[in-house]
Amino acid sequence: MERIVIEGGSPLKGDITIGGAKNSAVALIPAALLADGVCTIKNVPNITDKDALFDIVKLLNCKITESNKEIKIDTRDLKNVLINEELSVKLRASYYFMGVLLSRYKHVEIYFPGGCNIGSRPIDLHLKGFKALGAKVTKRGHKYILDAQELKGNTINLDFASVGATINIMFAAVLANGRTIIKNAAKEVEIINIMDFLNKMGAKISGAGTDTIIIDGVNKLSGTDIEVIPDRIEAGTYIIMGALLGDNLKVNGIIPEHNKALFSKLEEMGVEFSIEGNSVTINKCNNLKCTNIKTLVYPGFPTDLGQPMSVLLTQASGVSIMEETIWENRVGHYPYLQKMGANIELNGLVATIKGKTPLKGTEINATDLRAGAALIVAGLIASGTTMIYDIDYILRGYENIINKLTNVGAKIKLEKI
Ligand code: EPZ
């Protein structure tokens, strides 16, 4: 067991380089199993979610090698076996193997996906898509069994622009007979990364990044290579830290376009930053203005940055509102921010945050991945020592976060307990 220990108050100066996007990589790795051959995936982030997916890929008898953020997956001996609960509950993205194995073998057996406790995390939209393509879905306890005589293209209207359902339906449709149209598709940029990978394999997909995606089924997909796009949520988390403690903090390897919603909010709050190419330099803002934020699907303000952003709002003068609209339980960080001295009134998923309040270091717990990131942000600005427990959540999604922060002057370390 380990905890993160932070001595707050150090300015952040120097360079941080952003890794590959977790929410791309966790879909690209299963996607490689759609191809009969060898795929290379570059710029894979060094996060524990990757290791959990590797275990499933190996269980399915694929060869996987890794060197310096580049992985090769050989699927020529793939065996479509049951994906057991111990493996599938480690992360939510295990559900991508449903669409992939249904597509290739018209049969898949897998247990419920896992993931942070930020809501009930149903997969009804995924299953609705699979059924629309001709699959029969049987649930036995915690196990799903999907079977299809044939997968036939269809038009699927998503009740909600679900990222996972959009990607999983793409997987299930890419080898189906005929055309599939996904309406009200999620527009997150990671979906474009997945479409590019599948099209390089020989798929015929268009429209990713818009609310209508068209997939014309093909017979076979072959091995190819793809690069994971930069992680806009990792980038946004460090940019928020820069607005609180930056002394010419330079965040490199970003795609500024992907963080437009964050940048416009920071401008509204009076934060000064300069963007050159794929880097942004940001400095501490001493007169943060309050603002109101509502998390939305892309290109709105991302739910995954709502928690770190709420810490920034505690340092803005006046009353700010942070409203979470995507996950019904993404509020686990607030009690700990209150314990540190933040003046927050939570009403359901709407937090009224009165600033500017000094935060004081204390013992706190990460309740989910981005809550953990928010607590690190809080510890970095708090006076005194902050100790964060249950940090496995954080290591799932932020590669080398202790080193990246230490390298720019943060007093942060991992401590065995
Ligand atoms: C992806 O989750 C991301 N995870 C999440 O990031 C992110 O918060 C989310 O998209 C929204 O951007 C990965 O990509 C691995 P959704 P996903 O399907 O696909 C409801 C992080 O911190 N819903 O868009 O699971 C669901 O309950 C993680 O990196 C259904 O009702 O999200 C939620 O309210 C957290 N039925 C909303 O849609 C379904 O079948 C958003 O879900 C599917 C989803």
Coordinates of C-alpha atoms and ligand atoms in Angstrom, one line a residue:
M1 CA 0.0 0.0 0.0
E2 CA 1.2 3.5 -0.7
R3 CA 0.1 7.1 -0.2
I4 CA 0.9 10.3 -1.9
V5 CA 2.5 13.0 0.4
I6 CA 2.6 16.6 -0.7
E7 CA 4.1 19.7 0.9
G8 CA 2.0 22.4 -0.6
G9 CA 3.0 25.8 -2.0
S10 CA 5.9 25.2 -4.4
P11 CA 5.7 27.0 -7.7
L12 CA 5.6 24.8 -10.8
K13 CA 8.4 25.8 -13.2
G14 CA 9.7 24.1 -16.3
D15 CA 8.4 21.5 -18.8
I16 CA 5.8 18.7 -18.5
T17 CA 5.3 16.4 -21.5
I18 CA 1.8 14.9 -22.0
G19 CA 1.5 11.2 -22.8
G20 CA -0.9 9.3 -25.0
A21 CA -4.7 9.5 -24.2
K22 CA -5.9 6.9 -21.8
N23 CA -9.4 6.9 -23.3
S24 CA -7.9 6.3 -26.8
A25 CA -5.4 3.7 -25.8
V26 CA -8.0 1.6 -23.9
A27 CA -10.0 1.3 -27.1
L28 CA -7.1 1.0 -29.5
I29 CA -5.7 -2.1 -27.7
P30 CA -8.9 -4.1 -28.0
A31 CA -9.4 -2.8 -31.5
A32 CA -6.2 -4.4 -32.6
L33 CA -7.9 -7.8 -32.2
L34 CA -10.2 -6.9 -35.1
A35 CA -7.3 -7.4 -37.4
D36 CA -5.9 -10.8 -38.4
G37 CA -2.2 -10.0 -38.2
V38 CA 0.2 -7.7 -36.3
C39 CA -0.7 -4.2 -35.2
T40 CA 1.7 -1.6 -33.8
I41 CA 0.3 1.1 -31.4
K42 CA 2.7 4.0 -30.6
N43 CA 2.7 6.5 -27.8
V44 CA 0.8 4.2 -25.4
P45 CA 0.6 5.8 -21.9
N46 CA 2.4 4.1 -19.0
I47 CA -0.8 3.6 -16.9
T48 CA -2.1 0.6 -15.0
D49 CA -5.2 0.4 -17.2
K50 CA -2.9 -0.6 -20.0
D51 CA -1.5 -3.6 -18.0
A52 CA -5.1 -4.8 -17.2
L53 CA -5.9 -4.8 -20.9
F54 CA -2.6 -6.6 -21.7
D55 CA -3.8 -9.4 -19.3
I56 CA -7.0 -9.8 -21.3
V57 CA -5.2 -9.8 -24.7
K58 CA -2.8 -12.5 -23.4
L59 CA -5.8 -14.5 -22.1
L60 CA -7.1 -14.4 -25.6
N61 CA -3.8 -16.0 -26.7
C62 CA -2.4 -13.0 -28.6
K63 CA 1.2 -12.2 -28.5
I64 CA 2.0 -8.7 -27.1
T65 CA 5.4 -7.0 -26.9
E66 CA 6.2 -3.6 -25.6
S67 CA 9.2 -1.3 -25.9
N68 CA 9.4 2.3 -25.1
K69 CA 5.6 3.2 -25.3
E70 CA 5.2 1.2 -28.5
I71 CA 3.3 -2.1 -28.4
K72 CA 3.0 -4.8 -31.0
I73 CA -0.1 -7.2 -30.9
D74 CA -0.1 -10.4 -32.9
T75 CA -3.6 -11.8 -33.2
R76 CA -2.9 -14.7 -35.6
D77 CA -3.4 -17.3 -32.8
L78 CA -6.3 -15.5 -31.1
K79 CA -8.6 -17.8 -29.1
N80 CA -12.0 -16.5 -28.2
V81 CA -12.3 -17.7 -24.6
L82 CA -14.4 -16.5 -21.7
I83 CA -13.0 -13.2 -20.2
N84 CA -13.3 -13.9 -16.5
E85 CA -14.6 -11.5 -13.9
E86 CA -11.2 -11.0 -12.2
L87 CA -9.9 -9.5 -15.3
S88 CA -12.9 -7.7 -16.7
V89 CA -13.8 -5.8 -13.5
K90 CA -10.4 -4.1 -13.4
L91 CA -11.5 -1.4 -15.8
R92 CA -14.5 -0.2 -17.6
A93 CA -12.9 -0.4 -21.1
S94 CA -13.0 -4.2 -20.9
Y95 CA -16.4 -3.9 -22.5
Y96 CA -14.7 -3.0 -25.8
F97 CA -13.8 -6.8 -26.2
M98 CA -17.6 -7.3 -26.5
G99 CA -17.8 -5.4 -29.8
V100 CA -14.5 -6.8 -31.0
L101 CA -15.1 -10.5 -30.4
L102 CA -18.8 -10.3 -31.5
S103 CA -17.6 -8.7 -34.7
R104 CA -14.9 -11.3 -35.5
Y105 CA -16.5 -14.5 -34.0
K106 CA -20.2 -13.7 -33.7
H107 CA -19.8 -15.0 -30.1
V108 CA -18.4 -13.5 -26.9
E109 CA -18.6 -14.4 -23.2
I110 CA -17.5 -11.6 -20.7
Y111 CA -18.3 -10.4 -17.2
F112 CA -19.6 -7.0 -16.3
P113 CA -17.0 -4.2 -16.9
G114 CA -15.5 -2.4 -14.0
G115 CA -14.5 1.3 -13.7
C116 CA -14.5 4.1 -11.1
N117 CA -17.6 4.4 -8.9
I118 CA -18.9 7.6 -10.5
G119 CA -22.2 6.2 -11.3
S120 CA -24.1 3.0 -12.1
R121 CA -22.2 2.8 -15.4
P122 CA -24.8 0.8 -17.4
I123 CA -24.1 -0.6 -20.8
D124 CA -27.6 -0.7 -22.1
L125 CA -26.8 1.5 -25.1
H126 CA -23.9 -0.8 -26.1
L127 CA -26.3 -3.8 -25.9
K128 CA -29.0 -1.9 -27.8
G129 CA -26.5 -1.4 -30.6
F130 CA -25.4 -5.0 -30.7
K131 CA -29.0 -6.2 -30.8
A132 CA -29.8 -3.8 -33.7
L133 CA -27.0 -5.5 -35.7
G134 CA -28.6 -8.9 -35.0
A135 CA -26.9 -10.1 -31.8
K136 CA -28.8 -12.1 -29.1
V137 CA -27.7 -11.0 -25.6
T138 CA -28.0 -13.4 -22.7
K139 CA -27.1 -12.4 -19.1
R140 CA -26.3 -15.1 -16.6
G141 CA -25.5 -13.5 -13.2
H142 CA -22.6 -11.1 -13.9
K143 CA -21.8 -12.7 -17.2
Y144 CA -22.9 -11.5 -20.7
I145 CA -23.1 -14.0 -23.6
L146 CA -23.5 -12.5 -27.1
D147 CA -24.3 -14.5 -30.2
A148 CA -25.2 -13.7 -33.8
Q149 CA -26.0 -15.8 -36.8
E150 CA -25.1 -12.8 -38.9
L151 CA -24.3 -9.2 -38.2
K152 CA -26.3 -6.9 -40.5
G153 CA -25.8 -3.1 -40.9
N154 CA -28.6 -1.0 -39.4
T155 CA -29.3 2.6 -38.3
I156 CA -28.9 3.1 -34.6
N157 CA -30.1 6.2 -32.7
L158 CA -28.2 6.6 -29.4
D159 CA -30.5 7.9 -26.6
F160 CA -27.3 9.5 -25.2
A161 CA -24.1 10.4 -27.0
S162 CA -22.2 7.7 -25.2
V163 CA -18.5 7.5 -25.9
G164 CA -18.2 3.8 -25.1
A165 CA -21.4 2.8 -26.9
T166 CA -20.3 4.8 -30.1
I167 CA -16.9 3.0 -30.2
N168 CA -18.3 -0.4 -29.3
I169 CA -21.0 -0.2 -32.0
M170 CA -18.3 0.8 -34.5
F171 CA -16.4 -2.4 -33.5
A172 CA -19.4 -4.6 -34.0
A173 CA -20.4 -3.0 -37.3
V174 CA -17.0 -2.9 -39.0
L175 CA -17.2 -6.5 -40.3
A176 CA -21.0 -6.6 -40.6
N177 CA -22.9 -7.1 -43.9
G178 CA -24.0 -3.7 -45.2
R179 CA -24.1 -0.2 -43.9
T180 CA -24.5 1.0 -40.2
I181 CA -25.3 4.6 -39.4
I182 CA -24.8 5.7 -35.7
K183 CA -27.0 8.8 -35.0
N184 CA -26.4 11.0 -32.0
A185 CA -22.9 9.5 -31.9
A186 CA -20.4 10.9 -29.3
K187 CA -18.0 13.5 -30.8
E188 CA -15.1 13.0 -28.5
V189 CA -11.7 13.3 -30.4
E190 CA -10.6 9.9 -29.2
I191 CA -13.3 8.4 -31.5
I192 CA -11.5 9.9 -34.5
N193 CA -8.3 8.2 -33.4
I194 CA -10.1 4.8 -33.3
M195 CA -11.7 5.4 -36.7
D196 CA -8.3 6.2 -38.2
F197 CA -6.9 3.0 -36.8
L198 CA -9.8 0.9 -38.2
N199 CA -9.6 2.6 -41.6
K200 CA -5.9 1.9 -41.8
M201 CA -6.8 -1.8 -41.2
G202 CA -9.1 -1.6 -44.2
A203 CA -12.4 -0.5 -42.7
K204 CA -14.7 1.9 -44.4
I205 CA -15.8 4.4 -41.7
S206 CA -16.6 8.1 -42.0
G207 CA -18.0 10.8 -39.7
A208 CA -16.2 10.2 -36.4
G209 CA -16.0 13.5 -34.5
T210 CA -19.5 14.4 -35.7
D211 CA -22.9 13.1 -34.4
T212 CA -23.4 10.8 -37.4
I213 CA -20.9 8.0 -38.1
I214 CA -21.3 5.7 -41.2
I215 CA -19.7 2.3 -41.3
D216 CA -19.7 0.1 -44.4
G217 CA -18.9 -3.5 -43.4
V218 CA -15.9 -5.2 -45.0
N219 CA -14.8 -8.9 -45.0
K220 CA -11.5 -8.7 -43.3
L221 CA -9.1 -6.3 -41.5
S222 CA -5.4 -6.5 -41.6
G223 CA -2.6 -5.5 -39.2
T224 CA -1.4 -1.8 -39.4
D225 CA 0.0 0.9 -37.1
I226 CA -1.5 3.9 -35.2
E227 CA -0.3 6.6 -32.8
V228 CA -2.3 7.4 -29.7
I229 CA -3.3 11.1 -29.7
P230 CA -2.2 13.2 -26.7
D231 CA -4.3 12.9 -23.5
R232 CA -6.4 16.1 -23.3
I233 CA -7.5 15.3 -19.8
E234 CA -3.9 14.8 -18.5
A235 CA -3.0 18.0 -20.3
G236 CA -6.0 19.9 -18.8
T237 CA -5.1 18.7 -15.3
Y238 CA -1.6 20.1 -15.5
I239 CA -2.8 23.3 -17.1
I240 CA -5.2 23.8 -14.2
M241 CA -2.2 23.3 -11.8
G242 CA -0.3 25.9 -13.8
A243 CA -3.2 28.5 -13.3
L244 CA -2.7 27.9 -9.5
L245 CA 1.1 27.6 -9.2
G246 CA 2.7 28.1 -12.6
D247 CA 5.9 30.0 -12.9
N248 CA 6.2 29.7 -16.7
L249 CA 5.0 26.1 -16.5
K250 CA 5.2 24.7 -20.1
V251 CA 2.9 21.8 -21.0
N252 CA 4.2 20.2 -24.1
G253 CA 2.8 17.7 -26.6
I254 CA -0.8 18.9 -26.6
I255 CA -3.3 19.5 -29.3
P256 CA -4.7 22.9 -28.2
E257 CA -7.9 22.5 -30.2
H258 CA -8.8 19.5 -27.9
N259 CA -8.8 21.8 -24.8
K260 CA -10.8 24.7 -26.2
A261 CA -13.5 24.5 -23.6
L262 CA -10.9 24.6 -20.8
F263 CA -9.0 27.5 -22.4
S264 CA -12.1 29.6 -22.8
K265 CA -13.1 29.1 -19.1
L266 CA -9.6 30.0 -18.0
E267 CA -9.7 33.2 -20.1
E268 CA -13.0 34.0 -18.5
M269 CA -11.4 33.6 -15.0
G270 CA -8.5 36.0 -15.9
V271 CA -5.8 33.3 -16.3
E272 CA -3.0 34.3 -18.7
F273 CA -1.4 31.7 -20.9
S274 CA 0.3 31.5 -24.3
I275 CA -0.1 28.8 -26.9
E276 CA 2.7 28.1 -29.3
G277 CA 2.4 25.0 -31.6
N278 CA 1.7 22.0 -29.4
S279 CA 2.7 23.7 -26.1
V280 CA 1.1 26.1 -23.7
T281 CA 2.9 28.2 -21.1
I282 CA 0.9 29.2 -18.1
N283 CA 1.4 31.3 -15.0
K284 CA -0.3 31.5 -11.6
C285 CA -3.2 33.9 -11.7
N286 CA -3.5 36.0 -8.5
N287 CA -6.9 37.4 -9.1
L288 CA -9.0 34.5 -10.3
K289 CA -12.6 35.5 -11.2
C290 CA -15.4 33.3 -10.3
T291 CA -17.4 31.5 -13.1
N292 CA -20.1 28.9 -13.7
I293 CA -19.3 25.6 -15.3
K294 CA -21.6 22.8 -16.5
T295 CA -19.9 19.6 -17.7
L296 CA -21.1 18.5 -21.1
V297 CA -20.4 16.0 -23.9
Y298 CA -17.6 17.1 -26.4
P299 CA -16.9 19.9 -27.3
G300 CA -18.4 21.2 -24.1
F301 CA -16.5 21.3 -20.8
P302 CA -15.3 17.7 -20.2
T303 CA -16.7 15.9 -17.2
D304 CA -13.2 14.4 -16.6
L305 CA -11.9 17.9 -15.9
G306 CA -14.8 19.0 -13.7
Q307 CA -13.2 17.6 -10.5
P308 CA -9.7 19.2 -10.9
M309 CA -11.4 22.4 -12.1
S310 CA -13.5 22.6 -8.9
V311 CA -10.2 23.1 -7.0
L312 CA -9.4 26.1 -9.1
L313 CA -12.8 27.6 -8.3
T314 CA -12.1 27.4 -4.6
Q315 CA -9.3 30.0 -5.3
A316 CA -11.5 32.3 -7.4
S317 CA -13.0 35.4 -5.6
G318 CA -16.8 35.2 -5.4
V319 CA -19.4 32.5 -5.9
S320 CA -18.8 29.8 -8.7
I321 CA -21.0 27.0 -9.7
M322 CA -19.8 23.6 -10.9
E323 CA -22.5 21.4 -12.3
E324 CA -21.8 17.7 -13.3
T325 CA -24.3 16.5 -15.9
I326 CA -22.7 13.3 -17.2
W327 CA -22.1 11.0 -14.2
E328 CA -24.7 10.8 -11.4
N329 CA -22.1 10.2 -8.7
R330 CA -19.0 12.3 -9.7
V331 CA -18.9 14.3 -6.4
G332 CA -16.6 12.1 -4.2
H333 CA -13.9 14.8 -4.0
Y334 CA -16.1 17.5 -2.4
P335 CA -16.1 16.2 1.2
Y336 CA -12.3 16.1 1.2
L337 CA -12.0 19.6 -0.3
Q338 CA -14.4 20.8 2.5
K339 CA -12.1 19.0 5.0
M340 CA -9.2 21.0 3.7
G341 CA -11.2 24.3 4.2
A342 CA -13.0 24.8 0.9
N343 CA -16.3 26.6 1.2
I344 CA -18.6 24.3 -0.9
E345 CA -22.3 23.7 -0.7
L346 CA -23.3 20.6 -2.6
N347 CA -26.9 20.2 -3.8
G348 CA -27.1 16.9 -5.8
L349 CA -24.6 17.4 -8.6
V350 CA -24.4 21.2 -8.3
A351 CA -21.6 22.6 -6.2
T352 CA -21.7 26.2 -5.1
I353 CA -18.1 27.2 -4.4
K354 CA -17.3 30.3 -2.5
G355 CA -13.7 31.6 -2.8
K356 CA -11.1 32.5 -2.3
T357 CA -10.5 30.1 0.6
P358 CA -7.0 29.0 1.8
L359 CA -6.7 25.2 1.9
K360 CA -5.0 23.3 4.6
G361 CA -3.2 20.0 4.2
T362 CA -4.7 16.9 5.9
E363 CA -5.4 13.2 5.3
I364 CA -7.8 12.5 2.4
N365 CA -8.9 9.7 0.1
A366 CA -9.2 9.4 -3.6
T367 CA -12.7 8.1 -4.4
D368 CA -12.1 7.8 -8.2
L369 CA -9.5 8.6 -10.8
R370 CA -10.3 12.3 -11.4
A371 CA -11.3 12.9 -7.8
G372 CA -7.8 11.7 -7.0
A373 CA -6.3 14.2 -9.5
A374 CA -8.4 16.9 -7.9
L375 CA -7.0 16.1 -4.4
I376 CA -3.4 16.3 -5.8
V377 CA -4.2 19.8 -7.2
A378 CA -5.6 20.7 -3.8
G379 CA -2.6 19.3 -1.9
L380 CA -0.2 21.3 -4.2
I381 CA -1.8 24.6 -3.2
A382 CA -2.6 23.7 0.5
S383 CA -0.5 24.9 3.4
G384 CA 1.3 22.2 5.2
T385 CA 1.3 18.4 4.4
T386 CA -1.4 16.6 2.5
M387 CA -1.6 12.8 2.6
I388 CA -3.7 11.1 -0.1
Y389 CA -4.8 7.4 0.3
D390 CA -6.4 4.9 -2.2
I391 CA -4.1 6.3 -4.9
D392 CA -4.3 3.2 -7.2
Y393 CA -7.2 5.1 -8.8
I394 CA -4.9 7.9 -9.8
L395 CA -2.1 5.6 -11.2
R396 CA -4.8 4.1 -13.5
G397 CA -4.9 7.3 -15.6
Y398 CA -1.9 9.6 -15.0
E399 CA 1.4 8.2 -16.2
N400 CA 4.4 9.0 -14.0
I401 CA 2.5 11.8 -12.3
I402 CA 4.9 11.9 -9.3
N403 CA 8.0 12.3 -11.5
K404 CA 6.3 14.8 -13.9
L405 CA 5.4 17.0 -10.9
T406 CA 8.7 16.6 -9.0
N407 CA 10.5 17.6 -12.2
V408 CA 8.8 21.0 -12.2
G409 CA 9.4 21.7 -8.5
A410 CA 6.4 20.1 -6.7
K411 CA 7.3 18.6 -3.2
I412 CA 5.4 15.3 -3.8
K413 CA 6.3 11.7 -3.2
L414 CA 5.0 8.2 -2.9
E415 CA 5.3 6.7 0.5
K416 CA 4.9 3.1 1.5
I417 CA 2.5 2.5 4.4
Ligands
EPZ1 C1 -15.9 7.5 -21.3 O1 -16.6 6.7 -20.5 C2 -14.6 7.8 -20.6 N1 -13.9 6.5 -20.3 C3 -14.9 8.5 -19.3 O2 -13.7 8.9 -18.7 C4 -15.6 9.8 -19.6 O3 -16.0 10.4 -18.4 C5 -16.9 9.5 -20.5 O4 -16.5 8.7 -21.6 C6 -17.6 10.7 -20.9 O5 -16.7 11.5 -21.6 C7 -13.3 5.8 -21.2 O6 -13.2 6.3 -22.4 C8 -12.7 4.5 -20.8 P1 -20.3 7.3 -21.7 P2 -17.9 5.9 -21.0 O7 -20.7 6.0 -22.2 O8 -17.8 5.6 -22.4 C9 -24.5 6.8 -19.5 C10 -12.1 9.0 -17.0 O9 -12.1 9.7 -16.0 N2 -24.6 5.6 -20.3 O10 -20.1 8.5 -22.6 O11 -18.3 4.8 -20.0 C11 -23.5 6.7 -18.3 O12 -24.2 6.2 -17.2 C12 -13.3 8.3 -17.4 O13 -11.1 8.9 -17.8 C13 -25.8 4.8 -20.3 O14 -26.7 5.3 -19.6 O15 -19.0 7.1 -20.9 C14 -23.1 8.1 -18.1 O16 -24.1 8.8 -17.4 C15 -14.4 8.4 -16.4 N3 -25.8 3.7 -20.9 C16 -23.1 8.7 -19.5 O17 -23.9 7.8 -20.3 C17 -24.8 3.2 -21.6 O18 -24.9 2.1 -22.3 C18 -21.7 8.8 -20.1 O19 -21.3 7.6 -20.4 C19 -23.5 3.9 -21.6 C20 -23.5 5.1 -20.9

